[in-house]
CSV table of N, CA and C in Angstrom, one decimal:
chain,number,residue,atom,x,y,z
A,10,MET,N,146.2,100.6,79.9
A,10,MET,CA,146.7,99.5,80.6
A,10,MET,C,148.2,99.3,80.2
A,11,GLU,N,148.5,99.4,78.9
A,11,GLU,CA,149.9,99.2,78.5
A,11,GLU,C,150.8,100.2,79.1
A,12,THR,N,150.3,101.5,79.2
A,12,THR,CA,151.2,102.5,79.8
A,12,THR,C,151.5,102.3,81.2
A,13,LEU,N,150.6,101.6,81.9
A,13,LEU,CA,150.9,101.3,83.3
A,13,LEU,C,151.7,100.1,83.6
A,14,SER,N,151.7,99.2,82.6
A,14,SER,CA,152.4,97.9,82.8
A,14,SER,C,153.9,98.1,83.2
A,15,SER,N,154.6,99.1,82.8
A,15,SER,CA,156.0,99.3,83.1
A,15,SER,C,156.1,99.7,84.6
A,16,ARG,N,155.1,100.3,85.2
A,16,ARG,CA,155.1,100.7,86.6
A,16,ARG,C,154.6,99.7,87.6
A,17,ILE,N,154.1,98.6,87.1
A,17,ILE,CA,153.5,97.5,88.0
A,17,ILE,C,154.6,96.6,88.5
A,18,PRO,N,154.6,96.3,89.8
A,18,PRO,CA,155.7,95.4,90.4
A,18,PRO,C,155.6,94.1,89.7
A,19,LEU,N,156.7,93.4,89.7
A,19,LEU,CA,156.8,92.0,89.2
A,19,LEU,C,155.8,91.1,89.9
A,20,GLY,N,155.1,90.2,89.2
A,20,GLY,CA,154.2,89.3,89.8
A,20,GLY,C,152.8,89.8,89.9
A,21,VAL,N,152.6,91.1,89.7
A,21,VAL,CA,151.2,91.6,89.8
A,21,VAL,C,150.6,91.7,88.4
A,22,GLU,N,149.4,91.2,88.3
A,22,GLU,CA,148.7,91.2,87.0
A,22,GLU,C,147.5,92.0,87.1
A,23,LEU,N,147.2,92.8,86.1
A,23,LEU,CA,145.9,93.6,86.1
A,23,LEU,C,144.9,92.9,85.2
A,24,HIS,N,143.7,92.8,85.7
A,24,HIS,CA,142.6,92.3,84.9
A,24,HIS,C,141.4,93.2,85.0
A,25,PRO,N,140.8,93.5,83.9
A,25,PRO,CA,139.6,94.4,84.0
A,25,PRO,C,138.5,93.8,84.8
A,26,ILE,N,137.8,94.6,85.6
A,26,ILE,CA,136.6,94.2,86.4
A,26,ILE,C,135.4,94.5,85.5
A,27,ILE,N,134.7,93.4,85.3
A,27,ILE,CA,133.5,93.6,84.4
A,27,ILE,C,132.3,93.4,85.4
A,28,HIS,N,131.7,94.6,85.6
A,28,HIS,CA,130.5,94.6,86.5
A,28,HIS,C,129.3,94.8,85.6
A,29,GLN,N,128.4,93.9,85.6
A,29,GLN,CA,127.2,94.0,84.7
A,29,GLN,C,126.0,94.3,85.5
A,30,GLN,N,125.9,95.6,86.0
A,30,GLN,CA,124.8,96.0,86.8
A,30,GLN,C,123.5,95.9,86.1
A,31,HIS,N,123.5,96.2,84.8
A,31,HIS,CA,122.3,96.2,84.0
A,31,HIS,C,121.6,94.8,84.0
A,32,ILE,N,122.4,93.8,84.1
A,32,ILE,CA,121.9,92.4,84.1
A,32,ILE,C,121.3,92.2,85.5
A,33,VAL,N,122.0,92.6,86.5
A,33,VAL,CA,121.5,92.5,87.9
A,33,VAL,C,120.1,93.2,88.1
A,34,VAL,N,120.1,94.5,87.5
A,34,VAL,CA,118.9,95.3,87.7
A,34,VAL,C,117.8,94.7,86.9
A,35,ASP,N,118.0,94.2,85.6
A,35,ASP,CA,117.0,93.6,84.8
A,35,ASP,C,116.4,92.4,85.6
A,36,THR,N,117.2,91.6,86.2
A,36,THR,CA,116.8,90.4,86.9
A,36,THR,C,115.9,90.8,88.1
A,37,ALA,N,116.4,91.9,88.8
A,37,ALA,CA,115.6,92.4,90.0
A,37,ALA,C,114.3,93.0,89.5
A,38,ILE,N,114.2,93.6,88.4
A,38,ILE,CA,113.0,94.2,87.9
A,38,ILE,C,112.0,93.1,87.5
A,39,ASN,N,112.5,92.0,86.9
A,39,ASN,CA,111.6,90.9,86.5
A,39,ASN,C,111.1,90.2,87.8
A,40,ASP,N,112.0,90.0,88.7
A,40,ASP,CA,111.6,89.4,90.0
A,40,ASP,C,110.5,90.3,90.7
A,41,PHE,N,110.7,91.6,90.6
A,41,PHE,CA,109.8,92.5,91.3
A,41,PHE,C,108.4,92.4,90.6
A,42,ILE,N,108.4,92.4,89.3
A,42,ILE,CA,107.1,92.3,88.6
A,42,ILE,C,106.4,91.0,89.0
A,43,ILE,N,107.1,89.9,89.1
A,43,ILE,CA,106.5,88.6,89.5
A,43,ILE,C,106.0,88.8,90.9
A,44,ASN,N,106.8,89.3,91.8
A,44,ASN,CA,106.4,89.5,93.2
A,44,ASN,C,105.2,90.5,93.4
A,45,LEU,N,105.2,91.5,92.5
A,45,LEU,CA,104.1,92.4,92.6
A,45,LEU,C,102.8,91.8,92.2
A,46,VAL,N,102.8,91.0,91.2
A,46,VAL,CA,101.5,90.3,90.8
A,46,VAL,C,101.1,89.4,91.9
A,47,ILE,N,102.0,88.6,92.4
A,47,ILE,CA,101.7,87.7,93.5
A,47,ILE,C,101.1,88.4,94.7
A,48,SER,N,101.8,89.5,95.1
A,48,SER,CA,101.4,90.2,96.3
A,48,SER,C,100.0,90.9,96.1
A,49,VAL,N,99.8,91.4,94.9
A,49,VAL,CA,98.5,92.1,94.7
A,49,VAL,C,97.4,91.0,94.7
A,50,VAL,N,97.6,89.8,94.2
A,50,VAL,CA,96.6,88.8,94.2
A,50,VAL,C,96.3,88.4,95.6
A,51,ILE,N,97.4,88.2,96.4
A,51,ILE,CA,97.2,87.8,97.8
A,51,ILE,C,96.4,88.9,98.6
A,52,VAL,N,96.8,90.2,98.4
A,52,VAL,CA,96.2,91.3,99.1
A,52,VAL,C,94.7,91.3,98.7
A,53,VAL,N,94.4,91.3,97.5
A,53,VAL,CA,93.0,91.3,97.0
A,53,VAL,C,92.2,90.1,97.5
A,54,ALA,N,92.8,88.9,97.5
A,54,ALA,CA,92.1,87.8,98.0
A,54,ALA,C,91.8,87.9,99.5
A,55,VAL,N,92.8,88.3,100.3
A,55,VAL,CA,92.5,88.4,101.7
A,55,VAL,C,91.5,89.5,102.0
A,56,LEU,N,91.6,90.6,101.3
A,56,LEU,CA,90.7,91.7,101.5
A,56,LEU,C,89.3,91.3,101.1
A,57,CYS,N,89.2,90.6,100.0
A,57,CYS,CA,87.8,90.2,99.5
A,57,CYS,C,87.2,89.2,100.6
A,58,LEU,N,88.0,88.3,101.2
A,58,LEU,CA,87.5,87.4,102.1
A,58,LEU,C,87.1,88.1,103.5
A,59,THR,N,87.9,89.1,103.9
A,59,THR,CA,87.7,89.6,105.2
A,59,THR,C,86.9,90.9,105.2
A,60,MET,N,86.9,91.7,104.1
A,60,MET,CA,86.3,93.0,104.1
A,60,MET,C,85.2,93.2,103.0
A,61,GLY,N,85.1,92.2,102.2
A,61,GLY,CA,84.2,92.3,101.1
A,61,GLY,C,84.9,92.5,99.7
A,62,TRP,N,84.3,92.1,98.7
A,62,TRP,CA,84.9,92.1,97.4
A,62,TRP,C,85.1,93.5,96.9
A,63,ARG,N,84.3,94.4,97.2
A,63,ARG,CA,84.4,95.8,96.7
A,63,ARG,C,85.7,96.4,97.3
A,64,VAL,N,85.9,96.3,98.6
A,64,VAL,CA,87.1,96.8,99.2
A,64,VAL,C,88.3,96.2,98.6
A,65,GLY,N,88.3,94.9,98.5
A,65,GLY,CA,89.5,94.2,97.9
A,65,GLY,C,89.8,94.7,96.5
A,66,LEU,N,88.8,94.9,95.7
A,66,LEU,CA,89.1,95.4,94.3
A,66,LEU,C,89.5,96.8,94.3
A,67,VAL,N,89.0,97.6,95.2
A,67,VAL,CA,89.4,99.0,95.2
A,67,VAL,C,90.8,99.2,95.7
A,68,VAL,N,91.2,98.5,96.8
A,68,VAL,CA,92.5,98.6,97.3
A,68,VAL,C,93.5,97.9,96.3
A,69,GLY,N,93.2,96.8,95.7
A,69,GLY,CA,94.1,96.2,94.7
A,69,GLY,C,94.2,97.0,93.5
A,70,GLY,N,93.1,97.6,93.0
A,70,GLY,CA,93.2,98.4,91.8
A,70,GLY,C,94.0,99.7,92.1
A,71,THR,N,93.9,100.2,93.3
A,71,THR,CA,94.7,101.4,93.6
A,71,THR,C,96.1,101.1,93.7
A,72,LEU,N,96.4,99.9,94.2
A,72,LEU,CA,97.8,99.4,94.3
A,72,LEU,C,98.4,99.3,92.9
A,73,LEU,N,97.7,98.7,92.0
A,73,LEU,CA,98.2,98.5,90.6
A,73,LEU,C,98.3,99.8,89.9
A,74,LEU,N,97.3,100.7,90.0
A,74,LEU,CA,97.4,102.0,89.4
A,74,LEU,C,98.6,102.8,89.9
A,75,THR,N,98.8,102.7,91.2
A,75,THR,CA,100.0,103.5,91.8
A,75,THR,C,101.3,103.0,91.2
A,76,VAL,N,101.5,101.7,91.1
A,76,VAL,CA,102.7,101.2,90.6
A,76,VAL,C,102.9,101.5,89.1
A,77,LEU,N,101.8,101.3,88.4
A,77,LEU,CA,101.9,101.6,86.9
A,77,LEU,C,102.1,103.0,86.7
A,78,GLY,N,101.4,103.9,87.5
A,78,GLY,CA,101.6,105.3,87.3
A,78,GLY,C,103.0,105.7,87.6
A,79,THR,N,103.6,105.1,88.7
A,79,THR,CA,105.0,105.4,89.0
A,79,THR,C,106.0,105.0,87.9
A,80,VAL,N,105.8,103.8,87.4
A,80,VAL,CA,106.7,103.4,86.3
A,80,VAL,C,106.5,104.3,85.0
A,81,PHE,N,105.2,104.6,84.8
A,81,PHE,CA,104.9,105.5,83.6
A,81,PHE,C,105.7,106.8,83.7
A,82,PHE,N,105.5,107.5,84.9
A,82,PHE,CA,106.2,108.8,85.0
A,82,PHE,C,107.7,108.6,85.1
A,83,MET,N,108.2,107.5,85.6
A,83,MET,CA,109.7,107.3,85.6
A,83,MET,C,110.2,107.2,84.1
A,84,ARG,N,109.4,106.6,83.3
A,84,ARG,CA,109.8,106.5,81.9
A,84,ARG,C,109.7,107.9,81.2
A,85,ILE,N,108.6,108.6,81.5
A,85,ILE,CA,108.5,110.0,80.9
A,85,ILE,C,109.7,110.9,81.2
A,86,TRP,N,110.0,110.8,82.5
A,86,TRP,CA,111.1,111.7,83.0
A,86,TRP,C,112.5,111.1,82.9
A,87,HIS,N,112.6,110.0,82.2
A,87,HIS,CA,113.9,109.3,82.0
A,87,HIS,C,114.6,109.0,83.3
A,88,ILE,N,113.8,108.5,84.2
A,88,ILE,CA,114.4,108.0,85.5
A,88,ILE,C,114.6,106.5,85.4
A,89,GLU,N,115.8,106.1,85.5
A,89,GLU,CA,116.1,104.6,85.4
A,89,GLU,C,115.7,103.9,86.6
A,90,MET,N,115.2,102.7,86.4
A,90,MET,CA,114.8,101.8,87.5
A,90,MET,C,116.0,101.1,88.0
A,91,GLU,N,116.3,101.4,89.2
A,91,GLU,CA,117.5,100.8,89.9
A,91,GLU,C,117.1,100.0,91.1
A,92,ARG,N,118.0,99.4,91.8
A,92,ARG,CA,117.6,98.6,92.9
A,92,ARG,C,117.0,99.5,94.0
A,93,ILE,N,117.6,100.7,94.2
A,93,ILE,CA,117.1,101.6,95.2
A,93,ILE,C,115.6,102.0,94.9
A,94,SER,N,115.4,102.2,93.6
A,94,SER,CA,114.0,102.6,93.2
A,94,SER,C,113.0,101.5,93.5
A,95,LEU,N,113.5,100.2,93.3
A,95,LEU,CA,112.6,99.1,93.6
A,95,LEU,C,112.3,99.0,95.1
A,96,GLY,N,113.3,99.2,95.9
A,96,GLY,CA,113.1,99.2,97.3
A,96,GLY,C,112.2,100.3,97.8
A,97,ALA,N,112.3,101.5,97.2
A,97,ALA,CA,111.4,102.6,97.6
A,97,ALA,C,110.0,102.3,97.1
A,98,LEU,N,109.8,101.6,96.0
A,98,LEU,CA,108.5,101.3,95.5
A,98,LEU,C,107.9,100.2,96.4
A,99,ILE,N,108.6,99.3,96.8
A,99,ILE,CA,108.1,98.3,97.7
A,99,ILE,C,107.6,98.9,99.0
A,100,ILE,N,108.4,99.8,99.6
A,100,ILE,CA,108.0,100.4,100.8
A,100,ILE,C,106.8,101.3,100.6
A,101,ALA,N,106.7,102.0,99.5
A,101,ALA,CA,105.5,102.8,99.2
A,101,ALA,C,104.3,101.9,99.0
A,102,MET,N,104.5,100.8,98.4
A,102,MET,CA,103.3,99.9,98.3
A,102,MET,C,102.8,99.4,99.6
A,103,GLY,N,103.7,99.1,100.5
A,103,GLY,CA,103.3,98.7,101.9
A,103,GLY,C,102.5,99.8,102.6
A,104,MET,N,103.0,101.0,102.5
A,104,MET,CA,102.3,102.2,103.1
A,104,MET,C,101.0,102.4,102.5
A,105,LEU,N,100.9,102.3,101.2
A,105,LEU,CA,99.6,102.5,100.5
A,105,LEU,C,98.6,101.5,100.9
A,106,VAL,N,99.0,100.2,100.9
A,106,VAL,CA,98.0,99.2,101.3
A,106,VAL,C,97.6,99.3,102.7
A,107,ASP,N,98.5,99.6,103.6
A,107,ASP,CA,98.2,99.8,105.0
A,107,ASP,C,97.2,100.9,105.2
A,108,ASN,N,97.5,102.1,104.6
A,108,ASN,CA,96.6,103.2,104.8
A,108,ASN,C,95.3,103.0,104.1
A,109,ALA,N,95.3,102.4,103.0
A,109,ALA,CA,94.0,102.1,102.3
A,109,ALA,C,93.1,101.2,103.1
A,110,ILE,N,93.7,100.2,103.7
A,110,ILE,CA,92.9,99.3,104.6
A,110,ILE,C,92.3,100.0,105.8
A,111,VAL,N,93.1,100.9,106.4
A,111,VAL,CA,92.7,101.6,107.6
A,111,VAL,C,91.5,102.5,107.2
A,112,VAL,N,91.7,103.2,106.1
A,112,VAL,CA,90.6,104.1,105.6
A,112,VAL,C,89.3,103.4,105.2
A,113,ALA,N,89.5,102.3,104.5
A,113,ALA,CA,88.4,101.5,104.1
A,113,ALA,C,87.6,100.9,105.2
A,114,GLU,N,88.4,100.3,106.2
A,114,GLU,CA,87.7,99.7,107.4
A,114,GLU,C,87.0,100.7,108.2
A,115,THR,N,87.6,101.9,108.4
A,115,THR,CA,86.9,102.9,109.2
A,115,THR,C,85.7,103.4,108.5
A,116,MET,N,85.7,103.5,107.1
A,116,MET,CA,84.6,103.9,106.4
A,116,MET,C,83.5,102.9,106.5
A,117,LEU,N,83.8,101.6,106.4
A,117,LEU,CA,82.8,100.6,106.5
A,117,LEU,C,82.1,100.6,107.9
A,118,ILE,N,82.9,100.8,108.9
A,118,ILE,CA,82.4,100.8,110.3
A,118,ILE,C,81.5,102.0,110.4
A,119,ASN,N,81.9,103.2,109.9
A,119,ASN,CA,81.0,104.4,110.0
A,119,ASN,C,79.7,104.2,109.2
A,120,MET,N,79.8,103.5,108.1
A,120,MET,CA,78.5,103.2,107.3
A,120,MET,C,77.6,102.2,108.1
A,121,GLN,N,78.2,101.3,108.8
A,121,GLN,CA,77.4,100.3,109.5
A,121,GLN,C,76.7,101.0,110.7
A,122,ARG,N,77.3,102.1,111.2
A,122,ARG,CA,76.7,102.9,112.3
A,122,ARG,C,75.7,103.8,111.8
A,123,GLY,N,75.4,103.8,110.4
A,123,GLY,CA,74.4,104.6,109.9
A,123,GLY,C,74.8,105.9,109.2
A,124,MET,N,76.1,106.2,109.1
A,124,MET,CA,76.6,107.4,108.5
A,124,MET,C,76.4,107.3,107.0
A,125,ALA,N,76.1,108.4,106.4
A,125,ALA,CA,76.1,108.5,104.9
A,125,ALA,C,77.5,108.2,104.3
A,126,SER,N,77.5,107.6,103.1
A,126,SER,CA,78.7,107.1,102.5
A,126,SER,C,79.7,108.2,102.3
A,127,ARG,N,79.3,109.4,101.8
A,127,ARG,CA,80.3,110.5,101.6
A,127,ARG,C,80.8,111.0,102.9
A,128,LYS,N,80.0,111.1,103.9
A,128,LYS,CA,80.5,111.6,105.2
A,128,LYS,C,81.4,110.5,105.9
A,129,ALA,N,81.0,109.3,105.7
A,129,ALA,CA,81.8,108.2,106.3
A,129,ALA,C,83.2,108.2,105.6
A,130,ALA,N,83.3,108.4,104.3
A,130,ALA,CA,84.6,108.4,103.6
A,130,ALA,C,85.4,109.6,104.1
A,131,GLY,N,84.8,110.8,104.2
A,131,GLY,CA,85.5,112.0,104.7
A,131,GLY,C,86.0,111.8,106.2
A,132,GLU,N,85.1,111.2,107.0
A,132,GLU,CA,85.5,111.0,108.4
A,132,GLU,C,86.6,110.0,108.5
A,133,ALA,N,86.6,108.9,107.7
A,133,ALA,CA,87.6,107.9,107.8
A,133,ALA,C,88.9,108.4,107.3
A,134,ALA,N,88.9,109.2,106.3
A,134,ALA,CA,90.2,109.8,105.8
A,134,ALA,C,90.7,110.8,106.7
A,135,SER,N,89.9,111.5,107.4
A,135,SER,CA,90.4,112.6,108.3
A,135,SER,C,91.0,112.0,109.6
A,136,ARG,N,90.6,110.8,109.9
A,136,ARG,CA,91.1,110.1,111.1
A,136,ARG,C,92.6,109.7,111.0
A,137,THR,N,93.1,109.5,109.8
A,137,THR,CA,94.5,109.1,109.6
A,137,THR,C,95.4,110.2,110.1
A,138,ASP,N,96.6,109.9,110.4
A,138,ASP,CA,97.5,111.0,110.9
A,138,ASP,C,97.8,112.0,109.8
A,139,PRO,N,98.3,113.2,110.2
A,139,PRO,CA,98.5,114.2,109.2
A,139,PRO,C,99.5,113.9,108.1
A,140,ILE,N,100.5,113.0,108.5
A,140,ILE,CA,101.5,112.7,107.5
A,140,ILE,C,101.0,111.8,106.4
A,141,THR,N,100.1,110.8,106.7
A,141,THR,CA,99.6,110.0,105.7
A,141,THR,C,98.5,110.7,104.9
A,142,ARG,N,97.9,111.7,105.5
A,142,ARG,CA,96.9,112.5,104.7
A,142,ARG,C,97.6,113.2,103.5
A,143,CYS,N,98.8,113.5,103.7
A,143,CYS,CA,99.6,114.2,102.6
A,143,CYS,C,99.7,113.3,101.4
A,144,TYR,N,99.6,112.0,101.6
A,144,TYR,CA,99.7,111.1,100.4
A,144,TYR,C,98.5,110.9,99.7
A,145,GLY,N,97.4,111.6,100.0
A,145,GLY,CA,96.2,111.5,99.2
A,145,GLY,C,95.1,110.6,99.8
A,146,ASP,N,95.2,110.1,101.0
A,146,ASP,CA,94.2,109.2,101.5
A,146,ASP,C,92.8,109.9,101.6
A,147,ARG,N,92.8,111.2,101.9
A,147,ARG,CA,91.5,111.9,102.0
A,147,ARG,C,90.8,111.9,100.6
A,148,HIS,N,91.6,112.2,99.6
A,148,HIS,CA,91.0,112.2,98.2
A,148,HIS,C,90.6,110.8,97.9
A,149,TYR,N,91.5,109.8,98.2
A,149,TYR,CA,91.2,108.4,97.9
A,149,TYR,C,90.0,107.9,98.6
A,150,GLY,N,89.8,108.3,99.9
A,150,GLY,CA,88.6,107.9,100.6
A,150,GLY,C,87.3,108.5,100.0
A,151,LEU,N,87.4,109.8,99.6
A,151,LEU,CA,86.2,110.4,99.1
A,151,LEU,C,85.9,109.9,97.7
A,152,CYS,N,86.8,109.6,96.9
A,152,CYS,CA,86.6,109.1,95.6
A,152,CYS,C,86.0,107.7,95.5
A,153,ARG,N,86.3,106.9,96.5
A,153,ARG,CA,85.8,105.5,96.4
A,153,ARG,C,84.5,105.3,97.2
A,154,HIS,N,83.9,106.3,97.7
A,154,HIS,CA,82.8,106.1,98.6
A,154,HIS,C,81.6,105.4,97.9
A,155,ARG,N,81.4,105.8,96.6
A,155,ARG,CA,80.3,105.2,95.9
A,155,ARG,C,80.4,103.7,95.7
A,156,LEU,N,81.6,103.3,95.3
A,156,LEU,CA,81.8,101.8,95.0
A,156,LEU,C,81.5,101.0,96.3
A,157,ILE,N,82.1,101.4,97.4
A,157,ILE,CA,82.0,100.6,98.6
A,157,ILE,C,80.6,100.8,99.2
A,158,SER,N,80.0,102.0,99.1
A,158,SER,CA,78.7,102.2,99.8
A,158,SER,C,77.6,101.4,99.2
A,159,ARG,N,77.7,101.0,97.9
A,159,ARG,CA,76.7,100.1,97.3
A,159,ARG,C,76.6,98.8,98.0
A,160,GLN,N,77.7,98.3,98.6
A,160,GLN,CA,77.6,97.0,99.3
A,160,GLN,C,76.8,97.1,100.5
A,161,TYR,N,76.6,98.2,101.1
A,161,TYR,CA,75.9,98.3,102.4
A,161,TYR,C,74.5,99.0,102.3
A,162,ARG,N,74.0,99.1,101.1
A,162,ARG,CA,72.7,99.7,101.0
A,162,ARG,C,71.6,98.7,101.2
């Protein structure tokens, strides 16, 4: 700064810009954690009331495991949590909940029509569009069939 001071026009002053992005990101992460807990509680409560407690717990548990797994692998691979990461995680959570509800509801309808639980799970997962199947809904649907099927025996 001192070397540039001789080249600066009269009346112009230089002041360092202090941008504390780490404080902004830490605040955003803390707010995200609080919003995550609130949103999972709301999603689980609504699903338990409308689709049964097993579906609510399965979808809520999947949501929590997905977020925790994402944060875990981000730490392992030294990926910093930034505002764009938080935005992407929020969008992914919405997609996950939406797809899980569609698969769970279709599975429950198939089971009410008399289909076996494993077949109902496979049928429900296969009805989602090909793009969402890439995210593991088929595996998700097949893995949870036992927990949900007990409710309708």
